[in-house]
């Protein structure tokens, strides 16, 4: 099948407006938030900033719709059929969804089309397929009793998503929650709201009962906090920064001791041992790992830890791969490199580099912004050497295309450097010695370890989530469906009847 024309003019894309509550768009009567195009900083449109009353309306509608529609009590296969139709509609609207994803975000349209949209459809489809596969366990009890675990939906789940992969993040939250029989009220990032609104519209076309999936727009500290606190929100599923995760966990504890799934930040190492068979492949993994989406990925492999003997050739190969990287508006299909999301993010990246240099780090490649991109912030891929565990760019999540470089001489030293004092989201291990790879895998405290690769595959059965301050719980896999249900223990004494 040939690739359709993906290039577009951003001003020509019709933007969904308002909130999506009870199965249709609802204009927000509140103040508005301006949305800009990260590629050039030009204002694009706006979304309403929901106040607590609007959040209350969305949650109350969701609860009423959930009860009235029987979404949570109907046979799982019926829910699965709706979700499967939704996934098919997402595929059928791949071009317009890719453009809508791209228009306010950092995702190049070619990547949004080839990867984000199909990945979103597949995630919904995966949970549709799983909907009737996990039925709860029969317990090993006394012979005159029957014990089992009965799993049931929570009711209304509150979901809050970040700006870096809006469509995929929406599917990771909604897929399991809806397949398990919950209703969802989702707040997307105020910077990238439009593709999520369109997904909600497609869900209705797929046959989802109105009110079962709702989208409210607004800022985190107000709309997001009101959603977390709402008494009828039974569980919160969040993806975003560790700082916000802490705030959400605190609110959830104080307003009903509700369970939370938290997918948070990271500072993931790429550990390269002395013996790697294909150095070009390793260099490719390192380059993609820290430049993909302009380095704005939770699992960005932003710390290179490399054996002294291969450091020189690996850095040469890496710089050859980085040299052709060029900026371009994300609405051109030839663009592969992403801008930073905002001026604020650009200032953060620069200030972390400056603080690292003040601490003794040396910029050995890149540094600064590409020129001629107006108010778009395309940061050059940047390598920082002479760093230690104290260097700000080693300690903190930069969320930009910045790679710190540290060298080591033996296995223990390399694994010790790979450890991070707070984060534990992902790690890459590169070696042709399988024993060494597995030893490193066992010793690295991270929710995901990739060996001789870096980055997720389309295998949605593999869950994702962080250790320590990188999060609690898992998205994707069976784990995400199980976490979308509460599990009731039942014991029947049948001889006493
Ligand atoms: P963020 O924490 O600033 O915002 C995320 C979402 O939370 C937004 O919708 C925001 O409006 C909302 N929010 C902010 N404050 C809130 C509050 N007090 N209460 C409720 N909601 C609130 O994160 P971001 O800048 O949008 O995204 C980048 C971060 O997300 C990075 O740290 C990245 O590592 C992380 N992330 C993690 C994963 C993962 O799977 N672990 C995936 C993608 C992104």
mmCIF file of C-alpha atoms in Angstrom, residues 86 123-124 127 157-162 166-180 182-187 213 235-240 260-264 464 472-476 480-481 484:
data_model
loop_
_atom_site.group_PDB
_atom_site.id
_atom_site.type_symbol
_atom_site.label_atom_id
_atom_site.label_comp_id
_atom_site.label_asym_id
_atom_site.label_seq_id
_atom_site.Cartn_x
_atom_site.Cartn_y
_atom_site.Cartn_z
ATOM 1 C CA UNK A 86 -12.930 1.924 17.878
ATOM 2 C CA UNK A 123 -3.229 -0.776 22.227
ATOM 3 C CA UNK A 124 -7.041 -0.418 22.188
ATOM 4 C CA UNK A 127 -7.184 -4.648 25.560
ATOM 5 C CA UNK A 157 -11.481 6.235 36.579
ATOM 6 C CA UNK A 158 -9.750 9.621 36.326
ATOM 7 C CA UNK A 159 -6.941 9.662 33.759
ATOM 8 C CA UNK A 160 -4.367 12.423 33.290
ATOM 9 C CA UNK A 161 -1.914 12.405 30.378
ATOM 10 C CA UNK A 162 1.226 14.346 29.329
ATOM 11 C CA UNK A 166 -0.853 12.335 23.380
ATOM 12 C CA UNK A 167 -2.566 9.580 21.346
ATOM 13 C CA UNK A 168 -0.530 6.659 22.684
ATOM 14 C CA UNK A 169 -0.816 7.864 26.280
ATOM 15 C CA UNK A 170 -4.599 8.142 25.891
ATOM 16 C CA UNK A 171 -4.795 4.557 24.625
ATOM 17 C CA UNK A 172 -2.615 3.232 27.465
ATOM 18 C CA UNK A 173 -5.033 4.761 29.977
ATOM 19 C CA UNK A 174 -8.386 4.177 28.264
ATOM 20 C CA UNK A 175 -7.725 0.753 26.740
ATOM 21 C CA UNK A 176 -7.443 -1.199 30.010
ATOM 22 C CA UNK A 177 -9.846 0.984 32.029
ATOM 23 C CA UNK A 178 -12.668 0.683 29.467
ATOM 24 C CA UNK A 179 -12.030 -3.003 28.695
ATOM 25 C CA UNK A 180 -12.322 -3.720 32.429
ATOM 26 C CA UNK A 182 -14.979 1.369 33.934
ATOM 27 C CA UNK A 183 -16.085 4.771 32.695
ATOM 28 C CA UNK A 184 -13.252 7.264 32.149
ATOM 29 C CA UNK A 185 -12.863 11.019 32.529
ATOM 30 C CA UNK A 186 -9.549 11.978 30.944
ATOM 31 C CA UNK A 187 -7.672 15.268 31.149
ATOM 32 C CA UNK A 213 -15.518 8.119 27.886
ATOM 33 C CA UNK A 235 -9.005 5.443 40.837
ATOM 34 C CA UNK A 236 -6.465 7.768 39.229
ATOM 35 C CA UNK A 237 -4.213 6.719 36.373
ATOM 36 C CA UNK A 238 -1.516 9.305 35.653
ATOM 37 C CA UNK A 239 1.434 9.721 33.300
ATOM 38 C CA UNK A 240 3.711 12.704 33.696
ATOM 39 C CA UNK A 260 -3.111 5.410 41.772
ATOM 40 C CA UNK A 261 -1.126 4.189 38.801
ATOM 41 C CA UNK A 262 1.798 6.553 38.270
ATOM 42 C CA UNK A 263 4.010 6.468 35.164
ATOM 43 C CA UNK A 264 6.661 9.063 35.916
ATOM 44 C CA UNK A 464 5.822 -0.792 31.151
ATOM 45 C CA UNK A 472 3.933 2.800 40.719
ATOM 46 C CA UNK A 473 2.121 0.108 38.727
ATOM 47 C CA UNK A 474 2.217 -0.753 35.048
ATOM 48 C CA UNK A 475 0.685 0.380 31.794
ATOM 49 C CA UNK A 476 0.150 -2.182 28.995
ATOM 50 C CA UNK A 480 -2.734 -2.831 33.280
ATOM 51 C CA UNK A 481 -6.074 -4.657 32.916
ATOM 52 C CA UNK A 484 -8.140 -1.405 36.318
#
